């Protein structure tokens, strides 16, 4: 339902800007209140008069035009907007936003706003694949909670064929509708998310760990908070900034994580265990740094508690969701884990696939549920997957978003 939603559309200077006129028109037809900011370069591709006619509102282009009714434009638009759609989002806009540069009306407004930001990138394939652009997208997604929709693949205006095409306005509108429908579906729920790896100490300077980045769990935590949930994020060591408005509990080892989870379990309605918990820890963790000798050494390891299996034994009415990182027989192992750990749902991925699992911005795999349901998830951004997982969980507690 977009009726009455206050949507600010930011248009940057790219050839795809012509599609933004259709986007504004479609949002209006759905009943949204739409205002538009165009960058100076956007004006090279499309005129403000077109957007003003379609949105029914004056189009803002200039930071330094005389204040109307003594409203400071970037502040009033920033406060007015519930959702900001940047379409097309150019590499330049993404780079500036990721670096905290606010040198025009659009970047200043976005930075001053608490609205949900949906960026719809469009650019040449080589630009999109440039690691600097990738890093900026990752930074905005993980530190600022931006949602990225697209880009799609196809024939580009520059003549290349590849990734970089702006998603079609119809698809953008559907995506935003899905977000707004889901927006308060977790109100009143407490969601516990575990994320990242655990570290198992050998001595004060050495530890055993794994390559989990924490991105999947942090994306879920941020998306659940955006839907109105109280979120407790218990995380092993990562390089990520916890999303705003989650209760953050940093831990180091599997035993620390076990204790932190058990402390919060009673208060939770939903537990989502994305953490890559170490199954074993060294039998002895030395207080002082181990010294080398001439001899070979071997390591005795003891089992860590299986946190999720323990939660499954005292499940009550809670919804338990696990993750399974597998390299062979994915579906079989995942089904087995649903049963063994008494889960409602498991998200399984094949960590041997490029673009899935550990340390990747994207993920793909399968969602399996305890009733035998199974859905394949094609490769997508982890934030997008987080939203699909939350939609599925909402169906379990009776808040069907469809
Ligand atoms: N998990 C957990 N505690 C552990 C190990 C795993 O809570 N000690 C949770 C993970 O967070 C994940 C799920 O159990 O949600 C499955 O984890 P995974 O490592 O795939 O499976 P394991 O149960 O450890 O089985 P295996 O290592 O044999 O694949």
Tab-separated table of C-alpha atoms and ligand atoms in Angstrom:
chain	number	residue	atom	x	y	z
A	1	UNK	CA	0.000	0.000	0.000
A	2	UNK	CA	1.612	3.217	-1.138
A	3	UNK	CA	-1.471	5.373	-0.553
A	4	UNK	CA	-0.505	8.459	1.426
A	5	UNK	CA	3.159	7.438	1.767
A	6	UNK	CA	5.565	10.379	1.527
A	7	UNK	CA	8.165	9.406	-1.050
A	8	UNK	CA	11.080	11.575	-2.114
A	9	UNK	CA	12.569	10.578	-5.474
A	10	UNK	CA	16.184	11.657	-6.006
A	11	UNK	CA	17.273	11.713	-9.652
A	12	UNK	CA	20.968	11.707	-10.524
A	13	UNK	CA	22.597	12.449	-13.869
A	14	UNK	CA	22.506	9.303	-15.951
A	15	UNK	CA	20.751	8.286	-19.146
A	16	UNK	CA	18.352	6.132	-17.094
A	17	UNK	CA	16.939	9.402	-15.662
A	18	UNK	CA	14.298	9.273	-18.404
A	19	UNK	CA	12.816	6.205	-16.662
A	20	UNK	CA	12.427	8.207	-13.446
A	21	UNK	CA	9.537	10.102	-15.026
A	22	UNK	CA	7.670	6.809	-15.398
A	23	UNK	CA	8.625	5.862	-11.818
A	24	UNK	CA	7.192	9.120	-10.427
A	25	UNK	CA	4.034	8.677	-12.495
A	26	UNK	CA	3.533	5.099	-11.247
A	27	UNK	CA	4.098	6.076	-7.604
A	28	UNK	CA	1.502	8.852	-7.974
A	29	UNK	CA	-1.022	6.463	-9.531
A	30	UNK	CA	-0.597	4.221	-6.462
A	31	UNK	CA	-1.632	7.181	-4.284
A	32	UNK	CA	1.785	8.145	-2.918
A	33	UNK	CA	2.690	11.791	-2.227
A	34	UNK	CA	5.789	12.303	-4.335
A	35	UNK	CA	8.384	15.057	-4.259
A	36	UNK	CA	11.442	15.147	-6.478
A	37	UNK	CA	15.007	16.382	-6.108
A	38	UNK	CA	17.105	16.483	-9.265
A	39	UNK	CA	20.859	16.926	-9.303
A	40	UNK	CA	22.375	19.496	-11.655
A	41	UNK	CA	23.523	16.708	-13.991
A	42	UNK	CA	20.070	15.072	-14.009
A	43	UNK	CA	18.886	18.297	-15.645
A	44	UNK	CA	21.062	17.412	-18.640
A	45	UNK	CA	18.876	14.351	-19.284
A	46	UNK	CA	15.356	15.335	-18.229
A	47	UNK	CA	13.665	18.610	-17.355
A	48	UNK	CA	12.233	19.618	-13.963
A	49	UNK	CA	8.979	20.610	-15.708
A	50	UNK	CA	8.323	16.955	-16.642
A	51	UNK	CA	8.831	15.797	-13.071
A	52	UNK	CA	6.860	18.723	-11.608
A	53	UNK	CA	3.888	17.899	-13.876
A	54	UNK	CA	3.988	14.205	-12.996
A	55	UNK	CA	4.540	14.615	-9.241
A	56	UNK	CA	2.223	17.603	-8.836
A	57	UNK	CA	4.930	19.319	-6.793
A	58	UNK	CA	7.655	21.846	-7.462
A	59	UNK	CA	10.928	20.056	-8.203
A	60	UNK	CA	13.852	20.951	-5.960
A	61	UNK	CA	17.175	21.367	-7.709
A	62	UNK	CA	19.138	24.038	-5.937
A	63	UNK	CA	20.625	24.156	-2.472
A	64	UNK	CA	20.808	27.918	-2.466
A	65	UNK	CA	17.470	29.024	-3.874
A	66	UNK	CA	15.627	31.499	-1.646
A	67	UNK	CA	13.869	29.589	1.201
A	68	UNK	CA	10.127	29.241	0.583
A	69	UNK	CA	7.998	30.064	3.623
A	70	UNK	CA	11.318	30.142	5.458
A	71	UNK	CA	11.699	26.378	5.235
A	72	UNK	CA	15.278	25.251	4.801
A	73	UNK	CA	14.790	22.945	1.819
A	74	UNK	CA	17.161	20.098	2.628
A	75	UNK	CA	15.938	19.934	6.209
A	76	UNK	CA	12.243	20.159	5.400
A	77	UNK	CA	12.457	17.539	2.624
A	78	UNK	CA	14.628	15.305	4.828
A	79	UNK	CA	12.023	15.437	7.599
A	80	UNK	CA	9.051	15.159	5.245
A	81	UNK	CA	10.184	11.942	3.516
A	82	UNK	CA	9.238	8.504	4.824
A	83	UNK	CA	11.057	6.799	1.950
A	84	UNK	CA	13.764	8.117	-0.342
A	85	UNK	CA	14.248	6.412	-3.691
A	86	UNK	CA	17.439	7.359	-5.530
A	87	UNK	CA	16.847	6.368	-9.152
A	88	UNK	CA	19.104	6.331	-11.013
A	89	UNK	CA	21.786	6.166	-8.306
A	90	UNK	CA	25.033	6.938	-10.130
A	91	UNK	CA	28.525	5.842	-9.060
A	92	UNK	CA	29.139	9.503	-8.222
A	93	UNK	CA	26.151	9.754	-5.856
A	94	UNK	CA	26.993	6.404	-4.227
A	95	UNK	CA	30.619	7.462	-3.761
A	96	UNK	CA	29.691	10.800	-2.234
A	97	UNK	CA	27.080	9.340	0.112
A	98	UNK	CA	29.494	6.603	1.245
A	99	UNK	CA	32.195	9.185	1.954
A	100	UNK	CA	29.945	11.590	3.850
A	101	UNK	CA	30.172	14.282	1.167
A	102	UNK	CA	27.135	16.551	1.072
A	103	UNK	CA	27.795	19.110	-1.636
A	104	UNK	CA	24.388	19.476	-3.278
A	105	UNK	CA	20.715	19.380	-2.334
A	106	UNK	CA	20.308	15.616	-2.878
A	107	UNK	CA	23.341	14.421	-0.886
A	108	UNK	CA	22.601	16.942	1.875
A	109	UNK	CA	18.958	15.923	2.134
A	110	UNK	CA	19.749	12.202	2.209
A	111	UNK	CA	22.364	12.708	4.893
A	112	UNK	CA	19.991	14.793	7.010
A	113	UNK	CA	17.122	12.297	6.761
A	114	UNK	CA	16.095	9.318	8.878
A	115	UNK	CA	13.945	7.947	6.045
A	116	UNK	CA	14.530	4.495	4.590
A	117	UNK	CA	16.771	4.914	1.530
A	118	UNK	CA	16.346	2.701	-1.513
A	119	UNK	CA	19.131	3.133	-4.063
A	120	UNK	CA	18.544	1.921	-7.608
A	121	UNK	CA	21.955	1.932	-9.282
A	122	UNK	CA	22.499	2.474	-12.998
A	123	UNK	CA	25.889	2.758	-14.634
A	124	UNK	CA	28.295	1.233	-17.118
A	125	UNK	CA	29.222	-2.412	-16.334
A	126	UNK	CA	32.902	-1.695	-15.754
A	127	UNK	CA	32.015	1.139	-13.409
A	128	UNK	CA	29.638	-1.137	-11.486
A	129	UNK	CA	32.293	-3.842	-11.271
A	130	UNK	CA	34.946	-1.384	-10.120
A	131	UNK	CA	35.948	-2.459	-6.574
A	132	UNK	CA	35.681	1.141	-5.335
A	133	UNK	CA	31.997	1.228	-6.306
A	134	UNK	CA	31.510	-2.221	-4.717
A	135	UNK	CA	33.123	-1.012	-1.505
A	136	UNK	CA	30.940	2.104	-1.414
A	137	UNK	CA	27.769	0.050	-1.947
A	138	UNK	CA	28.801	-2.356	0.800
A	139	UNK	CA	29.584	0.509	3.138
A	140	UNK	CA	26.197	2.200	2.569
A	141	UNK	CA	24.354	-1.106	2.958
A	142	UNK	CA	26.104	-2.185	6.143
A	143	UNK	CA	26.766	1.131	7.912
A	144	UNK	CA	23.797	3.226	6.777
A	145	UNK	CA	21.152	0.567	6.145
A	146	UNK	CA	20.643	1.614	2.497
A	147	UNK	CA	18.686	-0.925	0.489
A	148	UNK	CA	20.069	-1.530	-2.993
A	149	UNK	CA	17.675	-2.677	-5.681
A	150	UNK	CA	19.379	-3.857	-8.873
A	151	UNK	CA	21.088	-3.159	-11.173
A	152	UNK	CA	19.758	-5.558	-13.779
A	153	UNK	CA	21.727	-7.010	-16.674
A	154	UNK	CA	21.104	-6.264	-20.319
A	155	UNK	CA	21.998	-3.965	-23.165
A	156	UNK	CA	23.241	-0.629	-21.828
A	157	UNK	CA	22.966	2.812	-23.416
A	158	UNK	CA	26.779	2.941	-23.801
A	159	UNK	CA	26.572	-0.065	-26.136
A	160	UNK	CA	27.921	-2.629	-23.647
A	161	UNK	CA	25.964	-5.643	-22.519
A	162	UNK	CA	26.260	-6.516	-18.836
A	163	UNK	CA	25.213	-5.537	-15.315
A	164	UNK	CA	24.399	-1.884	-14.750
A	165	UNK	CA	20.926	-1.370	-16.207
A	166	UNK	CA	18.468	0.465	-13.961
A	167	UNK	CA	15.621	-1.765	-12.768
A	168	UNK	CA	12.315	-1.045	-14.515
A	169	UNK	CA	9.931	1.404	-12.782
A	170	UNK	CA	7.267	-1.323	-12.418
A	171	UNK	CA	9.752	-3.518	-10.535
A	172	UNK	CA	10.882	-0.593	-8.347
A	173	UNK	CA	7.291	0.197	-7.398
A	174	UNK	CA	6.650	-3.482	-6.538
A	175	UNK	CA	9.811	-3.564	-4.409
A	176	UNK	CA	8.832	-0.425	-2.495
A	177	UNK	CA	5.271	-1.719	-2.048
A	178	UNK	CA	6.659	-4.910	-0.537
A	179	UNK	CA	8.787	-2.875	1.862
A	180	UNK	CA	5.942	-0.632	2.948
A	181	UNK	CA	3.574	-3.586	3.432
A	182	UNK	CA	6.154	-5.251	5.590
A	183	UNK	CA	7.042	-2.091	7.429
A	184	UNK	CA	5.450	-2.638	10.840
A	185	UNK	CA	4.860	-6.387	10.671
A	186	UNK	CA	7.306	-7.139	13.514
A	187	UNK	CA	5.913	-4.618	15.986
A	188	UNK	CA	5.640	-6.189	19.472
A	189	UNK	CA	8.067	-9.011	18.604
A	190	UNK	CA	11.484	-9.534	20.143
A	191	UNK	CA	13.946	-11.007	17.685
A	192	UNK	CA	17.281	-12.449	18.728
A	193	UNK	CA	19.869	-12.647	15.943
A	194	UNK	CA	23.306	-14.212	16.275
A	195	UNK	CA	25.961	-13.317	13.734
A	196	UNK	CA	29.600	-13.593	12.775
A	197	UNK	CA	32.201	-16.187	13.695
A	198	UNK	CA	33.332	-17.274	17.142
A	199	UNK	CA	36.954	-17.272	18.279
A	200	UNK	CA	38.353	-20.141	20.302
A	201	UNK	CA	41.507	-19.169	22.160
A	202	UNK	CA	44.693	-21.252	22.207
A	203	UNK	CA	46.614	-18.702	24.231
A	204	UNK	CA	46.372	-14.910	24.729
A	205	UNK	CA	47.397	-14.178	21.109
A	206	UNK	CA	46.215	-17.160	19.056
A	207	UNK	CA	42.751	-18.450	18.257
A	208	UNK	CA	40.787	-20.716	15.903
A	209	UNK	CA	37.997	-19.099	13.910
A	210	UNK	CA	36.273	-19.122	10.507
A	211	UNK	CA	35.656	-16.689	7.661
A	212	UNK	CA	32.123	-15.570	8.544
A	213	UNK	CA	31.820	-11.811	7.930
A	214	UNK	CA	28.580	-11.345	9.890
A	215	UNK	CA	26.916	-9.545	6.936
A	216	UNK	CA	23.907	-11.882	6.707
A	217	UNK	CA	23.095	-11.572	10.414
A	218	UNK	CA	23.640	-7.808	10.536
A	219	UNK	CA	21.381	-7.404	7.482
A	220	UNK	CA	18.633	-9.451	9.174
A	221	UNK	CA	19.017	-7.521	12.432
A	222	UNK	CA	18.755	-4.160	10.619
A	223	UNK	CA	15.791	-5.257	8.506
A	224	UNK	CA	13.915	-6.663	11.548
A	225	UNK	CA	14.472	-3.415	13.471
A	226	UNK	CA	13.191	-1.462	10.450
A	227	UNK	CA	9.997	-3.558	10.641
A	228	UNK	CA	9.394	-2.500	14.212
A	229	UNK	CA	10.904	-5.434	16.126
A	230	UNK	CA	12.954	-5.133	19.283
A	231	UNK	CA	16.203	-6.728	18.108
A	232	UNK	CA	18.977	-8.244	20.211
A	233	UNK	CA	22.065	-8.829	18.065
A	234	UNK	CA	24.625	-11.155	19.641
A	235	UNK	CA	27.733	-11.146	17.502
A	236	UNK	CA	31.165	-12.667	17.385
A	237	UNK	CA	34.044	-10.411	16.260
A	238	UNK	CA	33.385	-8.724	12.871
A	239	UNK	CA	34.429	-5.500	11.155
A	240	UNK	CA	30.827	-4.332	10.879
A	241	UNK	CA	29.039	-1.490	12.595
A	242	UNK	CA	25.889	-2.768	14.353
A	243	UNK	CA	22.726	-1.363	12.734
A	244	UNK	CA	21.112	1.571	14.520
A	245	UNK	CA	18.413	0.737	17.084
A	246	UNK	CA	19.439	-2.842	17.862
A	247	UNK	CA	20.585	-3.983	21.311
A	248	UNK	CA	24.119	-5.106	20.587
A	249	UNK	CA	25.879	-7.795	22.637
A	250	UNK	CA	29.463	-8.472	21.485
A	251	UNK	CA	30.886	-11.900	22.333
A	252	UNK	CA	34.063	-13.778	21.458
A	253	UNK	CA	33.816	-17.543	21.953
A	254	UNK	CA	31.058	-20.099	21.424
A	255	UNK	CA	30.666	-20.450	25.184
A	256	UNK	CA	30.291	-16.640	25.516
A	257	UNK	CA	27.673	-16.738	22.756
A	258	UNK	CA	25.860	-19.625	24.472
A	259	UNK	CA	25.691	-17.666	27.747
A	260	UNK	CA	24.534	-14.451	26.056
A	261	UNK	CA	21.842	-16.282	24.074
A	262	UNK	CA	20.565	-18.105	27.158
A	263	UNK	CA	20.392	-14.792	29.074
A	264	UNK	CA	18.041	-13.312	26.444
A	265	UNK	CA	16.157	-16.412	25.313
A	266	UNK	CA	13.196	-16.049	27.686
A	267	UNK	CA	12.357	-12.597	26.291
A	268	UNK	CA	12.419	-13.700	22.640
A	269	UNK	CA	9.666	-14.605	20.210
A	270	UNK	CA	11.957	-15.377	17.289
A	271	UNK	CA	15.567	-16.578	17.154
A	272	UNK	CA	17.566	-16.389	13.930
A	273	UNK	CA	20.957	-18.066	14.227
A	274	UNK	CA	23.170	-16.947	11.392
A	275	UNK	CA	26.346	-17.234	13.490
A	276	UNK	CA	29.033	-19.646	12.330
A	277	UNK	CA	29.656	-21.162	15.737
A	278	UNK	CA	32.802	-23.194	16.230
A	279	UNK	CA	31.836	-26.780	17.079
A	280	UNK	CA	35.105	-27.375	18.983
A	281	UNK	CA	37.509	-25.407	21.133
A	282	UNK	CA	41.044	-26.205	22.289
A	283	UNK	CA	40.897	-28.396	25.419
A	284	UNK	CA	43.356	-26.051	27.079
A	285	UNK	CA	43.641	-22.290	26.564
A	286	UNK	CA	47.029	-21.266	27.945
A	287	UNK	CA	47.267	-18.144	30.110
A	288	UNK	CA	50.640	-17.262	28.627
A	289	UNK	CA	51.865	-17.288	25.060
A	290	UNK	CA	52.880	-20.791	23.992
A	291	UNK	CA	56.573	-21.138	23.279
A	292	UNK	CA	57.879	-23.190	20.391
A	293	UNK	CA	60.050	-26.242	21.006
A	294	UNK	CA	61.845	-28.663	18.669
A	295	UNK	CA	58.874	-31.052	18.837
A	296	UNK	CA	55.770	-31.377	16.698
A	297	UNK	CA	52.614	-30.560	18.603
A	298	UNK	CA	49.025	-31.710	18.307
A	299	UNK	CA	45.900	-30.054	19.552
A	300	UNK	CA	43.259	-31.655	21.743
A	301	UNK	CA	39.824	-30.213	21.048
A	302	UNK	CA	36.638	-30.526	23.076
A	303	UNK	CA	33.044	-29.991	21.921
A	304	UNK	CA	31.351	-26.631	22.281
A	305	UNK	CA	27.695	-26.546	23.241
A	306	UNK	CA	25.323	-26.647	20.258
A	307	UNK	CA	23.425	-23.463	21.070
A	308	UNK	CA	20.603	-23.915	18.571
A	309	UNK	CA	20.022	-27.566	19.516
A	310	UNK	CA	19.776	-26.471	23.142
A	311	UNK	CA	17.212	-23.770	22.249
A	312	UNK	CA	15.230	-26.389	20.311
A	313	UNK	CA	14.841	-28.455	23.503
A	314	UNK	CA	13.053	-25.588	25.244
A	315	UNK	CA	11.293	-24.076	22.244
A	316	UNK	CA	7.851	-23.259	23.621
A	317	UNK	CA	5.985	-21.048	21.148
A	318	UNK	CA	9.125	-19.471	19.780
A	319	UNK	CA	10.091	-19.524	16.116
A	320	UNK	CA	13.575	-20.948	15.602
A	321	UNK	CA	15.457	-20.324	12.368
A	322	UNK	CA	18.849	-21.838	11.644
A	323	UNK	CA	21.427	-21.431	8.902
A	324	UNK	CA	23.352	-24.268	7.356
A	325	UNK	CA	26.583	-23.685	5.497
A	326	UNK	CA	27.247	-26.829	3.500
A	327	UNK	CA	29.602	-27.940	0.768
A	328	UNK	CA	27.873	-31.200	-0.271
A	329	UNK	CA	24.357	-32.738	0.020
A	330	UNK	CA	22.974	-29.335	1.013
A	331	UNK	CA	19.284	-30.202	1.088
A	332	UNK	CA	19.740	-33.514	2.937
A	333	UNK	CA	21.936	-32.005	5.647
A	334	UNK	CA	19.600	-29.025	6.008
A	335	UNK	CA	16.532	-31.275	6.426
A	336	UNK	CA	18.436	-33.283	8.996
A	337	UNK	CA	19.295	-30.126	10.971
A	338	UNK	CA	15.625	-29.015	11.009
A	339	UNK	CA	14.725	-32.290	12.729
A	340	UNK	CA	17.723	-32.605	15.026
A	341	UNK	CA	17.497	-29.012	16.290
A	342	UNK	CA	13.677	-28.758	16.309
A	343	UNK	CA	13.622	-25.777	13.918
A	344	UNK	CA	10.800	-24.071	12.065
A	345	UNK	CA	12.986	-23.043	9.174
A	346	UNK	CA	16.526	-23.291	7.895
A	347	UNK	CA	18.400	-21.300	5.277
A	348	UNK	CA	20.923	-23.511	3.545
A	349	UNK	CA	23.702	-22.420	1.266
A	350	UNK	CA	26.459	-24.024	-0.691
A	351	UNK	CA	29.633	-22.328	0.479
A	352	UNK	CA	31.579	-23.647	-2.518
A	353	UNK	CA	29.557	-21.373	-4.847
A	354	UNK	CA	31.050	-18.005	-5.670
A	355	UNK	CA	28.673	-15.300	-4.447
A	356	UNK	CA	27.188	-17.404	-1.636
A	357	UNK	CA	27.870	-17.746	2.062
A	358	UNK	CA	30.932	-16.518	3.952
A	359	UNK	CA	32.477	-13.145	3.276
A	360	UNK	CA	30.330	-12.305	0.268
A	361	UNK	CA	27.896	-9.405	-0.242
A	362	UNK	CA	25.487	-11.727	-1.975
A	363	UNK	CA	23.984	-15.048	-1.038
A	364	UNK	CA	21.952	-17.805	-2.639
A	365	UNK	CA	20.538	-21.094	-1.425
A	366	UNK	CA	17.337	-22.662	-0.176
A	367	UNK	CA	14.791	-21.964	2.520
A	368	UNK	CA	13.383	-25.170	3.955
A	369	UNK	CA	10.668	-25.399	6.575
A	370	UNK	CA	9.538	-28.014	9.056
A	371	UNK	CA	6.436	-28.815	6.944
A	372	UNK	CA	8.584	-29.970	4.034
A	373	UNK	CA	8.332	-26.681	2.102
A	374	UNK	CA	11.321	-25.605	0.084
A	375	UNK	CA	12.096	-22.448	-1.895
A	376	UNK	CA	15.166	-21.755	-3.954
A	377	UNK	CA	16.746	-18.345	-3.533
A	378	UNK	CA	18.684	-17.143	-6.553
A	379	UNK	CA	21.773	-15.005	-6.007
A	380	UNK	CA	20.865	-11.684	-4.426
A	381	UNK	CA	22.122	-8.988	-2.112
A	382	UNK	CA	22.182	-10.130	1.541
A	383	UNK	CA	19.818	-7.306	2.560
A	384	UNK	CA	17.285	-8.464	-0.039
A	385	UNK	CA	17.618	-12.028	1.226
A	386	UNK	CA	17.169	-10.769	4.801
A	387	UNK	CA	13.815	-9.277	3.788
A	388	UNK	CA	12.672	-12.472	2.089
A	389	UNK	CA	13.583	-14.484	5.204
A	390	UNK	CA	11.683	-12.012	7.407
A	391	UNK	CA	8.647	-12.205	5.082
A	392	UNK	CA	8.666	-15.997	5.470
A	393	UNK	CA	8.952	-15.807	9.247
A	394	UNK	CA	6.097	-13.256	9.339
A	395	UNK	CA	3.916	-15.836	7.576
A	396	UNK	CA	4.683	-18.261	10.431
A	397	UNK	CA	3.435	-15.891	13.111
A	398	UNK	CA	0.425	-14.924	11.042
A	399	UNK	CA	1.478	-11.572	9.610
A	400	UNK	CA	1.359	-12.549	5.981
A	401	UNK	CA	2.804	-9.670	4.010
A	402	UNK	CA	1.338	-10.589	0.685
B	1	LIG	N1	24.928	-23.764	15.699
B	1	LIG	C1	24.879	-23.459	17.039
B	1	LIG	N2	25.841	-23.937	17.875
B	1	LIG	C2	26.843	-24.708	17.412
B	1	LIG	C3	26.904	-25.017	16.035
B	1	LIG	C4	25.927	-24.527	15.204
B	1	LIG	O1	23.952	-22.766	17.458
B	1	LIG	N3	27.770	-25.140	18.269
B	1	LIG	C5	23.858	-23.259	14.807
B	1	LIG	C6	24.348	-22.298	13.742
B	1	LIG	O2	24.278	-20.962	14.196
B	1	LIG	C7	23.397	-22.573	12.593
B	1	LIG	C8	23.015	-24.021	12.756
B	1	LIG	O3	23.323	-24.360	14.121
B	1	LIG	O4	22.206	-21.818	12.678
B	1	LIG	C9	23.725	-24.974	11.837
B	1	LIG	O5	25.110	-24.770	11.938
B	1	LIG	P1	26.141	-25.599	11.078
B	1	LIG	O6	27.544	-25.180	11.458
B	1	LIG	O7	25.743	-25.560	9.631
B	1	LIG	O8	25.847	-27.051	11.546
B	1	LIG	P2	26.324	-27.944	12.720
B	1	LIG	O9	25.129	-28.191	13.556
B	1	LIG	O10	27.515	-27.373	13.411
B	1	LIG	O11	26.666	-29.284	11.949
B	1	LIG	P3	27.915	-29.666	11.025
B	1	LIG	O12	29.071	-28.814	11.479
B	1	LIG	O13	28.081	-31.097	11.275
B	1	LIG	O14	27.492	-29.366	9.599
